[in-house]
mmCIF file of C-alpha atoms (C1' of nucleotides) in Angstrom:
data_model
loop_
_atom_site.group_PDB
_atom_site.id
_atom_site.type_symbol
_atom_site.label_atom_id
_atom_site.label_comp_id
_atom_site.label_asym_id
_atom_site.label_seq_id
_atom_site.Cartn_x
_atom_site.Cartn_y
_atom_site.Cartn_z
ATOM 1 C CA MET A 1 -0.694 0.155 0.051
ATOM 2 C CA ASP A 2 2.184 3.246 -0.947
ATOM 3 C CA GLU A 3 0.950 6.782 -2.159
ATOM 4 C CA ILE A 4 -0.716 5.097 -5.482
ATOM 5 C CA ASP A 5 -2.950 3.133 -4.235
ATOM 6 C CA ILE A 6 -4.382 5.549 -1.556
ATOM 7 C CA ASN A 7 -4.913 7.773 -4.979
ATOM 8 C CA ILE A 8 -6.978 5.352 -6.811
ATOM 9 C CA LEU A 9 -8.627 3.817 -3.526
ATOM 10 C CA LYS A 10 -9.392 8.279 -2.723
ATOM 11 C CA LEU A 11 -10.020 8.587 -5.888
ATOM 12 C CA LEU A 12 -13.205 5.042 -6.705
ATOM 13 C CA GLN A 13 -14.636 5.484 -3.492
ATOM 14 C CA LYS A 14 -15.741 8.916 -4.930
ATOM 15 C CA ASN A 15 -16.367 7.383 -7.807
ATOM 16 C CA ALA A 16 -16.617 3.955 -9.361
ATOM 17 C CA LYS A 17 -16.805 5.029 -12.674
ATOM 18 C CA TYR A 18 -13.765 6.709 -13.435
ATOM 19 C CA SER A 19 -12.445 4.555 -16.185
ATOM 20 C CA LEU A 20 -9.239 2.882 -15.812
ATOM 21 C CA GLU A 21 -7.723 5.680 -18.608
ATOM 22 C CA GLU A 22 -9.091 8.366 -16.502
ATOM 23 C CA ILE A 23 -7.460 7.638 -13.513
ATOM 24 C CA GLY A 24 -3.977 6.922 -16.165
ATOM 25 C CA GLU A 25 -4.000 10.724 -16.869
ATOM 26 C CA GLU A 26 -4.803 11.742 -12.923
ATOM 27 C CA LEU A 27 -2.264 9.551 -10.818
ATOM 28 C CA LYS A 28 0.434 10.484 -14.254
ATOM 29 C CA ILE A 29 0.814 6.162 -15.094
ATOM 30 C CA PRO A 30 -0.204 3.767 -17.714
ATOM 31 C CA LYS A 31 -3.847 2.743 -17.556
ATOM 32 C CA SER A 32 -2.604 -1.246 -17.654
ATOM 33 C CA THR A 33 -0.778 -0.022 -14.235
ATOM 34 C CA VAL A 34 -4.096 0.986 -13.432
ATOM 35 C CA ALA A 35 -5.729 -1.928 -13.814
ATOM 36 C CA TYR A 36 -2.950 -4.144 -12.094
ATOM 37 C CA ARG A 37 -2.977 -2.691 -8.304
ATOM 38 C CA ILE A 38 -6.430 -2.180 -9.075
ATOM 39 C CA LYS A 39 -6.513 -5.830 -9.436
ATOM 40 C CA ARG A 40 -4.847 -6.205 -5.923
ATOM 41 C CA LEU A 41 -6.832 -3.833 -3.913
ATOM 42 C CA GLU A 42 -10.072 -6.176 -4.703
ATOM 43 C CA SER A 43 -7.963 -9.489 -4.215
ATOM 44 C CA LEU A 44 -6.562 -8.175 -0.836
ATOM 45 C CA GLY A 45 -9.903 -7.333 0.605
ATOM 46 C CA ILE A 46 -9.397 -4.018 0.469
ATOM 47 C CA ILE A 47 -11.812 -2.876 -2.469
ATOM 48 C CA LYS A 48 -14.762 -4.642 -0.718
ATOM 49 C CA GLY A 49 -16.675 -4.309 -4.074
ATOM 50 C CA TYR A 50 -18.713 -1.956 -6.072
ATOM 51 C CA TYR A 51 -22.079 -0.952 -5.282
ATOM 52 C CA ALA A 52 -24.948 2.025 -6.358
ATOM 53 C CA GLN A 53 -25.924 4.262 -4.117
ATOM 54 C CA ILE A 54 -29.786 5.020 -3.999
ATOM 55 C CA ASP A 55 -31.189 8.121 -2.941
ATOM 56 C CA PRO A 56 -33.208 6.719 0.575
ATOM 57 C CA ASN A 57 -35.886 9.479 -0.566
ATOM 58 C CA ALA A 58 -36.471 8.944 -3.553
ATOM 59 C CA LEU A 59 -38.362 5.778 -1.951
ATOM 60 C CA ASN A 60 -39.683 7.893 1.153
ATOM 61 C CA LEU A 61 -37.712 6.234 3.302
ATOM 62 C CA ASP A 62 -37.785 9.261 5.316
ATOM 63 C CA TYR A 63 -38.336 8.246 9.057
ATOM 64 C CA VAL A 64 -35.374 8.303 9.697
ATOM 65 C CA VAL A 65 -34.409 6.612 13.385
ATOM 66 C CA ILE A 66 -30.813 6.441 15.909
ATOM 67 C CA SER A 67 -32.252 3.292 19.386
ATOM 68 C CA LEU A 68 -30.172 3.773 21.698
ATOM 69 C CA ILE A 69 -29.989 0.460 24.018
ATOM 70 C CA LYS A 70 -29.256 -0.909 27.813
ATOM 71 C CA ALA A 71 -29.456 -4.684 27.617
ATOM 72 C CA LYS A 72 -30.495 -6.602 30.824
ATOM 73 C CA TYR A 73 -26.993 -8.190 32.136
ATOM 74 C CA GLY A 74 -27.024 -12.067 31.589
ATOM 75 C CA LYS A 75 -25.640 -14.319 29.848
ATOM 76 C CA ASP A 76 -25.373 -14.734 25.931
ATOM 77 C CA TYR A 77 -27.799 -11.528 26.796
ATOM 78 C CA HIS A 78 -25.436 -9.110 24.759
ATOM 79 C CA VAL A 79 -24.555 -11.379 21.771
ATOM 80 C CA ASN A 80 -28.321 -12.495 20.990
ATOM 81 C CA LEU A 81 -29.884 -9.215 21.220
ATOM 82 C CA GLY A 82 -27.603 -8.322 19.370
ATOM 83 C CA SER A 83 -28.153 -10.212 16.365
ATOM 84 C CA LYS A 84 -32.014 -9.607 17.034
ATOM 85 C CA LEU A 85 -31.360 -6.474 16.610
ATOM 86 C CA ALA A 86 -29.920 -6.847 13.374
ATOM 87 C CA GLU A 87 -32.174 -8.748 11.713
ATOM 88 C CA LEU A 88 -35.163 -6.217 12.066
ATOM 89 C CA PRO A 89 -36.057 -4.808 9.295
ATOM 90 C CA GLY A 90 -35.463 -1.222 8.502
ATOM 91 C CA VAL A 91 -32.065 -1.204 10.189
ATOM 92 C CA TRP A 92 -28.529 -1.051 8.408
ATOM 93 C CA GLY A 93 -26.147 -0.129 11.388
ATOM 94 C CA VAL A 94 -26.307 -2.459 14.549
ATOM 95 C CA TYR A 95 -22.961 -1.214 17.240
ATOM 96 C CA PHE A 96 -22.109 -2.208 20.470
ATOM 97 C CA VAL A 97 -20.638 -0.023 22.330
ATOM 98 C CA LEU A 98 -19.291 0.462 26.118
ATOM 99 C CA GLY A 99 -20.363 2.334 28.815
ATOM 100 C CA GLU A 100 -24.337 3.638 30.231
ATOM 101 C CA ILE A 101 -25.596 2.374 26.108
ATOM 102 C CA ASP A 102 -25.375 -0.990 24.890
ATOM 103 C CA PHE A 103 -26.560 -0.668 21.477
ATOM 104 C CA ILE A 104 -26.645 2.249 19.036
ATOM 105 C CA VAL A 105 -29.001 1.012 16.363
ATOM 106 C CA MET A 106 -29.988 2.980 13.345
ATOM 107 C CA ALA A 107 -32.826 2.182 11.196
ATOM 108 C CA ARG A 108 -34.570 4.259 8.098
ATOM 109 C CA TYR A 109 -38.958 3.629 7.716
ATOM 110 C CA ARG A 110 -41.074 4.857 5.195
ATOM 111 C CA ASN A 111 -43.546 6.478 8.233
ATOM 112 C CA ARG A 112 -44.355 6.229 11.210
ATOM 113 C CA GLU A 113 -46.948 3.027 10.807
ATOM 114 C CA GLU A 114 -44.117 1.054 9.204
ATOM 115 C CA PHE A 115 -41.539 1.590 12.127
ATOM 116 C CA MET A 116 -44.052 1.167 15.199
ATOM 117 C CA ARG A 117 -45.148 -1.992 13.061
ATOM 118 C CA ASN A 118 -41.368 -3.646 11.777
ATOM 119 C CA PHE A 119 -39.229 -1.327 14.933
ATOM 120 C CA LEU A 120 -40.947 -0.203 18.010
ATOM 121 C CA GLU A 121 -43.254 -3.185 18.643
ATOM 122 C CA LYS A 122 -40.188 -5.690 17.706
ATOM 123 C CA LEU A 123 -38.123 -3.802 20.365
ATOM 124 C CA MET A 124 -40.833 -4.382 23.118
ATOM 125 C CA ASN A 125 -41.109 -7.494 22.711
ATOM 126 C CA MET A 126 -36.846 -8.697 23.260
ATOM 127 C CA PRO A 127 -36.798 -9.509 26.723
ATOM 128 C CA GLU A 128 -32.844 -9.178 26.568
ATOM 129 C CA ILE A 129 -33.743 -5.429 27.083
ATOM 130 C CA GLU A 130 -33.289 -3.090 29.433
ATOM 131 C CA ARG A 131 -34.396 -0.158 28.412
ATOM 132 C CA SER A 132 -33.985 2.370 25.093
ATOM 133 C CA ASN A 133 -34.104 5.474 23.922
ATOM 134 C CA THR A 134 -35.325 5.624 20.922
ATOM 135 C CA GLN A 135 -34.371 9.591 18.461
ATOM 136 C CA VAL A 136 -36.697 10.035 15.302
ATOM 137 C CA VAL A 137 -34.036 12.346 13.385
ATOM 138 C CA VAL A 138 -35.108 15.493 12.120
ATOM 139 C CA LYS A 139 -32.122 16.288 9.535
ATOM 140 C CA ILE A 140 -29.554 13.940 8.261
ATOM 141 C CA ILE A 141 -26.563 16.963 7.751
ATOM 142 C CA LYS A 142 -24.035 14.891 6.419
ATOM 143 C CA GLU A 143 -24.185 10.933 5.585
ATOM 144 C CA SER A 144 -21.407 9.357 3.644
ATOM 145 C CA PRO A 145 -19.953 6.272 5.581
ATOM 146 C CA ASN A 146 -18.367 5.336 1.919
ATOM 147 C CA MET A 147 -16.066 8.199 3.010
ATOM 148 C CA VAL A 148 -12.968 6.067 4.529
ATOM 149 C CA ILE A 149 -9.880 7.975 2.933
ATOM 150 C CA TRP A 150 -9.549 11.791 3.318
ATOM 151 C CA MET B 1 -40.894 3.975 -10.951
ATOM 152 C CA ASP B 2 -41.983 0.526 -10.677
ATOM 153 C CA GLU B 3 -41.417 -3.199 -10.519
ATOM 154 C CA ILE B 4 -38.369 -3.673 -12.765
ATOM 155 C CA ASP B 5 -37.001 -0.241 -11.400
ATOM 156 C CA ILE B 6 -37.242 -1.816 -8.077
ATOM 157 C CA ASN B 7 -35.020 -5.128 -9.097
ATOM 158 C CA ILE B 8 -32.557 -3.224 -10.826
ATOM 159 C CA LEU B 9 -31.979 -0.953 -7.697
ATOM 160 C CA LYS B 10 -32.222 -3.985 -5.933
ATOM 161 C CA LEU B 11 -29.281 -5.646 -8.204
ATOM 162 C CA LEU B 12 -26.803 -2.793 -8.634
ATOM 163 C CA GLN B 13 -26.990 -1.370 -5.107
ATOM 164 C CA LYS B 14 -25.489 -4.680 -4.271
ATOM 165 C CA ASN B 15 -23.422 -5.361 -7.767
ATOM 166 C CA ALA B 16 -22.968 -2.281 -9.382
ATOM 167 C CA LYS B 17 -20.867 -4.419 -11.756
ATOM 168 C CA TYR B 18 -23.432 -6.358 -12.865
ATOM 169 C CA SER B 19 -23.844 -5.959 -16.487
ATOM 170 C CA LEU B 20 -26.525 -4.192 -18.752
ATOM 171 C CA GLU B 21 -26.860 -8.468 -20.362
ATOM 172 C CA GLU B 22 -27.073 -9.948 -17.163
ATOM 173 C CA ILE B 23 -28.931 -8.114 -15.108
ATOM 174 C CA GLY B 24 -31.673 -8.733 -18.164
ATOM 175 C CA GLU B 25 -30.798 -12.375 -17.895
ATOM 176 C CA GLU B 26 -32.114 -11.733 -15.020
ATOM 177 C CA LEU B 27 -35.511 -9.260 -15.471
ATOM 178 C CA LYS B 28 -35.943 -10.993 -18.282
ATOM 179 C CA ILE B 29 -35.703 -8.052 -20.215
ATOM 180 C CA PRO B 30 -32.908 -6.745 -23.367
ATOM 181 C CA LYS B 31 -30.087 -5.681 -22.025
ATOM 182 C CA SER B 32 -31.069 -2.352 -24.447
ATOM 183 C CA THR B 33 -34.223 -1.460 -21.918
ATOM 184 C CA VAL B 34 -32.105 -2.093 -19.197
ATOM 185 C CA ALA B 35 -29.140 0.341 -20.271
ATOM 186 C CA TYR B 36 -32.093 2.986 -20.905
ATOM 187 C CA ARG B 37 -34.348 1.784 -17.257
ATOM 188 C CA ILE B 38 -30.679 3.021 -16.026
ATOM 189 C CA LYS B 39 -29.965 6.126 -17.678
ATOM 190 C CA ARG B 40 -33.403 6.649 -16.672
ATOM 191 C CA LEU B 41 -33.141 6.276 -12.651
ATOM 192 C CA GLU B 42 -29.809 7.869 -12.438
ATOM 193 C CA SER B 43 -30.970 11.498 -14.258
ATOM 194 C CA LEU B 44 -34.005 11.328 -11.945
ATOM 195 C CA GLY B 45 -31.129 11.209 -9.348
ATOM 196 C CA ILE B 46 -32.818 8.044 -7.848
ATOM 197 C CA ILE B 47 -28.920 6.082 -8.515
ATOM 198 C CA LYS B 48 -26.470 8.967 -7.170
ATOM 199 C CA GLY B 49 -23.228 6.904 -7.539
ATOM 200 C CA TYR B 50 -21.291 4.024 -8.188
ATOM 201 C CA TYR B 51 -18.712 4.149 -5.523
ATOM 202 C CA ALA B 52 -15.947 1.235 -4.242
ATOM 203 C CA GLN B 53 -16.629 0.459 -1.056
ATOM 204 C CA ILE B 54 -13.175 0.479 0.779
ATOM 205 C CA ASP B 55 -12.756 -2.019 3.520
ATOM 206 C CA PRO B 56 -11.935 0.519 6.456
ATOM 207 C CA ASN B 57 -10.230 -2.322 8.566
ATOM 208 C CA ALA B 58 -8.125 -2.498 5.896
ATOM 209 C CA LEU B 59 -6.381 1.154 6.095
ATOM 210 C CA ASN B 60 -6.488 -0.125 10.557
ATOM 211 C CA LEU B 61 -9.937 2.360 11.237
ATOM 212 C CA ASP B 62 -10.167 0.780 14.232
ATOM 213 C CA TYR B 63 -10.930 2.901 17.011
ATOM 214 C CA VAL B 64 -14.684 3.798 15.748
ATOM 215 C CA VAL B 65 -17.150 6.440 17.529
ATOM 216 C CA ILE B 66 -20.411 7.829 18.421
ATOM 217 C CA SER B 67 -21.084 10.715 19.646
ATOM 218 C CA LEU B 68 -23.971 12.153 21.535
ATOM 219 C CA ILE B 69 -24.595 16.305 21.807
ATOM 220 C CA LYS B 70 -25.976 18.812 23.230
ATOM 221 C CA ALA B 71 -25.919 21.959 21.850
ATOM 222 C CA LYS B 72 -26.706 24.644 24.197
ATOM 223 C CA TYR B 73 -29.754 26.738 24.003
ATOM 224 C CA GLY B 74 -29.793 30.458 21.116
ATOM 225 C CA LYS B 75 -29.781 31.441 18.042
ATOM 226 C CA ASP B 76 -28.084 29.825 15.463
ATOM 227 C CA TYR B 77 -26.152 27.631 17.495
ATOM 228 C CA HIS B 78 -27.586 24.527 15.808
ATOM 229 C CA VAL B 79 -27.349 25.502 12.505
ATOM 230 C CA ASN B 80 -23.444 25.759 12.637
ATOM 231 C CA LEU B 81 -22.792 23.447 14.836
ATOM 232 C CA GLY B 82 -24.190 21.002 12.801
ATOM 233 C CA SER B 83 -22.088 21.802 9.641
ATOM 234 C CA LYS B 84 -18.901 22.117 12.266
ATOM 235 C CA LEU B 85 -19.325 18.642 13.211
ATOM 236 C CA ALA B 86 -19.503 17.176 9.100
ATOM 237 C CA GLU B 87 -16.365 19.533 8.636
ATOM 238 C CA LEU B 88 -14.381 17.754 11.762
ATOM 239 C CA PRO B 89 -11.979 14.488 10.009
ATOM 240 C CA GLY B 90 -12.930 11.503 10.343
ATOM 241 C CA VAL B 91 -16.943 13.053 10.615
ATOM 242 C CA TRP B 92 -19.145 10.372 8.312
ATOM 243 C CA GLY B 93 -22.305 11.171 10.232
ATOM 244 C CA VAL B 94 -24.382 13.870 11.622
ATOM 245 C CA TYR B 95 -27.882 13.333 12.303
ATOM 246 C CA PHE B 96 -29.755 16.395 13.944
ATOM 247 C CA VAL B 97 -32.687 15.016 16.790
ATOM 248 C CA LEU B 98 -35.088 15.704 18.952
ATOM 249 C CA GLY B 99 -35.363 15.468 22.853
ATOM 250 C CA GLU B 100 -32.360 14.899 25.116
ATOM 251 C CA ILE B 101 -30.204 15.284 22.769
ATOM 252 C CA ASP B 102 -29.694 17.068 19.403
ATOM 253 C CA PHE B 103 -26.670 15.877 17.332
ATOM 254 C CA ILE B 104 -25.405 12.351 16.455
ATOM 255 C CA VAL B 105 -21.941 11.820 14.708
ATOM 256 C CA MET B 106 -20.332 8.823 13.891
ATOM 257 C CA ALA B 107 -17.095 8.826 13.513
ATOM 258 C CA ARG B 108 -13.783 6.481 12.317
ATOM 259 C CA TYR B 109 -10.142 6.596 12.972
ATOM 260 C CA ARG B 110 -7.090 5.340 12.880
ATOM 261 C CA ASN B 111 -5.834 5.006 16.833
ATOM 262 C CA ARG B 112 -6.891 6.914 20.069
ATOM 263 C CA GLU B 113 -4.252 9.855 19.816
ATOM 264 C CA GLU B 114 -5.975 10.765 16.563
ATOM 265 C CA PHE B 115 -9.036 10.929 17.780
ATOM 266 C CA MET B 116 -8.067 12.527 20.595
ATOM 267 C CA ARG B 117 -6.032 15.040 18.380
ATOM 268 C CA ASN B 118 -9.134 15.231 15.347
ATOM 269 C CA PHE B 119 -12.267 14.261 17.425
ATOM 270 C CA LEU B 120 -11.937 15.993 20.583
ATOM 271 C CA GLU B 121 -10.005 18.282 21.604
ATOM 272 C CA LYS B 122 -11.694 19.808 18.719
ATOM 273 C CA LEU B 123 -14.935 19.144 20.490
ATOM 274 C CA MET B 124 -14.283 20.422 23.560
ATOM 275 C CA ASN B 125 -13.228 23.728 21.465
ATOM 276 C CA MET B 126 -16.628 24.536 20.757
ATOM 277 C CA PRO B 127 -17.665 26.965 22.292
ATOM 278 C CA GLU B 128 -21.902 26.325 21.387
ATOM 279 C CA ILE B 129 -21.991 22.477 22.682
ATOM 280 C CA GLU B 130 -23.096 21.852 26.134
ATOM 281 C CA ARG B 131 -22.635 19.206 26.978
ATOM 282 C CA SER B 132 -21.134 16.376 25.021
ATOM 283 C CA ASN B 133 -20.612 12.053 25.844
ATOM 284 C CA THR B 134 -18.245 9.627 23.489
ATOM 285 C CA GLN B 135 -18.767 6.438 23.010
ATOM 286 C CA VAL B 136 -16.300 4.202 21.427
ATOM 287 C CA VAL B 137 -17.771 1.345 19.719
ATOM 288 C CA VAL B 138 -16.868 -2.182 20.923
ATOM 289 C CA LYS B 139 -18.245 -4.097 17.587
ATOM 290 C CA ILE B 140 -19.222 -2.900 14.829
ATOM 291 C CA ILE B 141 -22.409 -5.417 14.705
ATOM 292 C CA LYS B 142 -24.372 -4.892 10.983
ATOM 293 C CA GLU B 143 -23.035 -1.667 9.082
ATOM 294 C CA SER B 144 -24.656 -1.622 5.574
ATOM 295 C CA PRO B 145 -25.443 2.200 5.100
ATOM 296 C CA ASN B 146 -26.377 1.929 1.505
ATOM 297 C CA MET B 147 -28.539 -1.019 1.976
ATOM 298 C CA VAL B 148 -31.942 0.891 0.803
ATOM 299 C CA ILE B 149 -34.204 -2.052 -0.518
ATOM 300 C CA TRP B 150 -34.255 -5.350 0.521
ATOM 301 C "C1'" DT C 1 -41.634 3.956 -24.118
ATOM 302 C "C1'" DC C 2 -39.401 -0.380 -25.403
ATOM 303 C "C1'" DT C 3 -36.056 -2.243 -28.461
ATOM 304 C "C1'" DG C 4 -31.832 -4.799 -31.808
ATOM 305 C "C1'" DA C 5 -28.364 -3.438 -33.897
ATOM 306 C "C1'" DA C 6 -24.022 -1.385 -34.915
ATOM 307 C "C1'" DA C 7 -20.702 1.104 -33.821
ATOM 308 C "C1'" DT C 8 -17.763 2.186 -30.168
ATOM 309 C "C1'" DC C 9 -15.079 2.218 -26.113
ATOM 310 C "C1'" DA C 10 -13.341 0.029 -21.381
ATOM 311 C "C1'" DG C 11 -11.654 -3.806 -19.579
ATOM 312 C "C1'" DA C 12 -8.903 -8.711 -19.866
ATOM 313 C "C1'" DA C 13 -5.417 -10.234 -21.218
ATOM 314 C "C1'" DT C 14 -1.017 -11.276 -23.183
ATOM 315 C "C1'" DG C 15 4.144 -11.042 -23.168
ATOM 316 C "C1'" DG C 16 8.145 -8.756 -22.975
ATOM 317 C "C1'" DT C 17 11.233 -5.589 -19.260
ATOM 318 C "C1'" DA D 1 6.114 -5.216 -10.316
ATOM 319 C "C1'" DC D 2 5.009 -2.495 -14.277
ATOM 320 C "C1'" DC D 3 3.791 -1.558 -18.686
ATOM 321 C "C1'" DA D 4 2.561 -1.594 -24.486
ATOM 322 C "C1'" DT D 5 0.092 -3.754 -26.650
ATOM 323 C "C1'" DT D 6 -4.063 -6.834 -28.655
ATOM 324 C "C1'" DC D 7 -7.995 -9.167 -28.120
ATOM 325 C "C1'" DT D 8 -12.912 -9.652 -25.252
ATOM 326 C "C1'" DG D 9 -16.797 -8.078 -24.825
ATOM 327 C "C1'" DA D 10 -19.762 -4.418 -21.961
ATOM 328 C "C1'" DT D 11 -21.356 0.563 -22.710
ATOM 329 C "C1'" DT D 12 -23.760 3.972 -25.781
ATOM 330 C "C1'" DT D 13 -26.376 5.098 -29.718
ATOM 331 C "C1'" DC D 14 -29.323 5.884 -32.828
ATOM 332 C "C1'" DA D 15 -33.552 4.646 -36.540
ATOM 333 C "C1'" DG D 16 -37.764 1.630 -36.288
ATOM 334 C "C1'" DA D 17 -42.000 0.498 -33.465
#
DNA sequence: TCTGAAATCAGAATGGT
DNA sequence: ACCATTCTGATTTCAGA
């Protein structure tokens, strides 16, 4: 992983559709070398894949919630709860943290009804949870989780 | 936006490298129609872009934090604080929420030192903040923010 | 709006350094 | 590991339905 690899990653994380030629021009190396480098980054698992980013808004997914969850203390409670939360429809992020809270859960729904049915009601029925505090997101100021290199 | 569009989006959000032919075969429509549909979804802004997914771990970004922030009450404090938080290096998500907390901030760093220097110290110097509570993520159980359609 | 065919262009493969 | 060239196949374009 040298400077060239880093620069290739920076470009591809911004736009996966840059052609080998464009990247080569930008970095002043031949396109066949760019191809060689990218293949290497892919096989090492540094580039995990390529995906299209779909506008959640276009699908009316504007009921965004973040839930702070405290688990009950007990054997396996944390492990089980983590995977149960991850499987809820609409949930895209589950983080296990230390402190007052045990889990932070990120989820997206189309409306309050869908949120209630797919998330809140199921949360209420999980015996592993001691308490939960769910925040409704009023405004997403920044959300660019693919940006890994600055 | 019909069933075909949804299916195209489902495929592309999973893997942007599917060829027009593969998609066409899967959905039983000619590849030129697939091209036509995708162009349309792009120009409508429903497909926001194509990105390489880079493994944060490969770059040693395993110091992951989530910060819960309460702003001081006052004119413009919230608006200003939101954009200041979004500009901190390492920050990829800033959510404005209602309730006890005002902002939830997601960030990634290589180590404690980098976190202290780029995040915590800068947070301490923001007069708009009343209090902050930063959680260190022990385990990322799920993180697939690009998955928008199930 | 959809589609088939043709033209163009980008990526994969090859082989030499 | 790097890079020029060749080859293959995917995407774009365009005209007709």
